[in-house]
Short mmCIF file of C-alpha atoms in Angstrom, two decimals:
data_model
loop_
_atom_site.label_atom_id
_atom_site.label_comp_id
_atom_site.label_asym_id
_atom_site.label_seq_id
_atom_site.Cartn_x
_atom_site.Cartn_y
_atom_site.Cartn_z
CA UNK G 1 119.00 164.04 167.53
CA UNK G 2 115.98 161.98 167.56
CA UNK G 3 112.63 163.49 166.16
CA UNK G 4 110.57 163.82 169.41
CA UNK G 5 107.43 163.06 167.48
CA UNK G 6 108.94 159.60 166.90
CA UNK G 7 109.49 158.87 170.65
CA UNK G 8 106.25 157.15 171.32
CA UNK G 9 106.29 154.50 174.10
CA UNK G 10 105.52 150.98 173.00
CA UNK G 11 102.11 149.74 173.73
CA UNK G 12 101.69 146.75 176.10
CA UNK G 13 102.30 143.45 174.00
CA UNK G 14 103.74 145.67 170.93
CA UNK G 15 106.96 144.20 169.72
CA UNK G 16 109.28 146.99 168.17
CA UNK G 17 112.16 144.64 166.92
CA UNK G 18 110.61 141.23 165.97
CA UNK G 19 114.00 140.21 164.20
CA UNK G 20 115.96 140.84 167.37
CA UNK G 21 118.40 138.59 169.05
CA UNK G 22 116.96 134.96 169.22
CA UNK G 23 116.27 133.37 172.52
CA UNK G 24 119.05 131.01 173.65
CA UNK G 25 121.90 133.11 172.14
CA UNK G 26 124.17 134.11 174.98
CA UNK G 27 125.10 137.69 175.46
CA UNK G 28 128.92 138.83 174.98
CA UNK G 29 129.49 138.89 178.75
CA UNK G 30 128.55 135.31 179.11
CA UNK G 31 130.60 134.21 176.15
CA UNK G 32 133.52 136.13 177.29
CA UNK G 33 133.29 134.72 180.88
CA UNK G 34 133.21 131.26 179.29
CA UNK G 35 136.32 131.95 177.41
CA UNK G 36 138.30 133.42 180.19
CA UNK G 37 137.37 130.20 182.28
CA UNK G 38 139.13 127.81 179.60
CA UNK G 39 142.09 125.90 180.89
CA UNK G 40 145.36 125.50 179.07
CA UNK G 41 148.66 123.88 180.06
CA UNK G 42 151.36 126.51 179.99
CA UNK G 43 154.82 126.99 181.54
CA UNK G 44 154.89 128.91 184.86
CA UNK G 45 157.02 131.97 184.13
CA UNK G 46 158.10 132.04 187.82
CA UNK G 47 158.85 128.30 188.54
CA UNK G 48 159.45 127.09 184.98
CA UNK G 49 156.97 124.10 185.44
CA UNK G 50 154.14 123.04 183.28
CA UNK G 51 150.89 124.03 185.07
CA UNK G 52 147.18 124.52 184.19
CA UNK G 53 146.08 128.20 183.90
CA UNK G 54 143.00 129.64 182.98
CA UNK G 55 142.93 132.29 180.13
CA UNK G 56 142.23 134.96 182.85
CA UNK G 57 145.23 133.77 184.76
CA UNK G 58 147.37 133.89 181.72
CA UNK G 59 146.12 137.45 181.03
CA UNK G 60 147.28 138.37 184.61
CA UNK G 61 150.59 136.90 184.15
CA UNK G 62 151.12 138.84 181.05
CA UNK G 63 150.44 142.07 183.00
CA UNK G 64 152.78 140.98 185.61
CA UNK G 65 155.48 140.32 183.01
CA UNK G 66 155.03 143.86 181.69
CA UNK G 67 155.33 145.32 185.16
CA UNK G 68 158.69 143.23 185.80
CA UNK G 69 160.04 144.68 182.54
CA UNK G 70 159.40 148.23 183.97
CA UNK G 71 156.02 149.07 182.41
CA UNK G 72 154.76 151.68 184.93
CA UNK G 73 151.22 151.44 183.68
CA UNK G 74 151.02 147.73 184.11
CA UNK G 75 152.31 148.32 187.72
CA UNK G 76 149.88 150.90 188.46
CA UNK G 77 147.13 148.63 187.01
CA UNK G 78 148.17 145.95 189.47
CA UNK G 79 148.20 148.24 192.46
CA UNK G 80 144.85 149.63 191.52
CA UNK G 81 143.28 146.25 191.32
CA UNK G 82 144.81 145.05 194.59
CA UNK G 83 144.56 148.05 196.69
CA UNK G 84 141.89 150.12 194.84
CA UNK G 85 142.51 153.35 193.09
CA UNK G 86 143.32 156.24 195.60
CA UNK G 87 140.53 158.81 196.36
CA UNK G 88 140.98 162.11 194.68
CA UNK G 89 139.71 165.17 196.39
CA UNK G 90 138.21 167.85 194.18
CA UNK G 91 137.41 171.32 195.59
CA UNK G 92 135.35 173.25 193.05
CA UNK G 93 134.34 176.85 193.62
CA UNK G 94 132.37 179.33 191.38
CA UNK G 95 132.11 183.11 191.50
CA UNK G 96 129.09 185.16 190.58
CA UNK G 97 130.30 185.93 186.98
CA UNK G 98 129.88 182.29 186.20
CA UNK G 99 133.62 181.45 185.95
CA UNK G 100 134.48 178.03 187.39
CA UNK G 101 137.74 177.55 189.24
CA UNK G 102 138.80 173.88 189.79
CA UNK G 103 141.60 173.39 192.16
CA UNK G 104 142.91 169.50 192.51
CA UNK G 105 145.33 169.48 195.53
CA UNK G 106 146.89 166.21 196.48
CA UNK G 107 146.09 164.80 200.17
CA UNK G 108 147.57 161.97 202.17
CA UNK G 109 145.85 159.39 200.05
CA UNK G 110 146.52 160.93 196.75
CA UNK G 111 149.92 162.18 195.74
CA UNK G 112 151.18 162.79 192.19
CA UNK G 113 153.33 160.04 190.74
CA UNK G 114 157.05 161.18 189.99
CA UNK G 115 158.70 159.44 187.22
#
């Protein structure tokens, strides 16, 4: 834990980390987005023809290929991305003795997956 005596707010104009990240250096999100937008020529796994795909599209195709091979987690990821994750209703009750009971019941929108 931090020592509360050391938690002093910075004064106006005070620089706490003078050797921090220099200006002009892109953050990791900017770098990753740039890399995901790069284009490469690859064979389309469905048509068999050479096409240009971004790195992001290639990663999506990899997930699709896993789903085609029977990977249920990959298939569930595709469904969650396309249709959104199903809502989960949680009913929580507590009694006076400070015991907590959690009952999770499936509803019409949320049914357990049967393998």
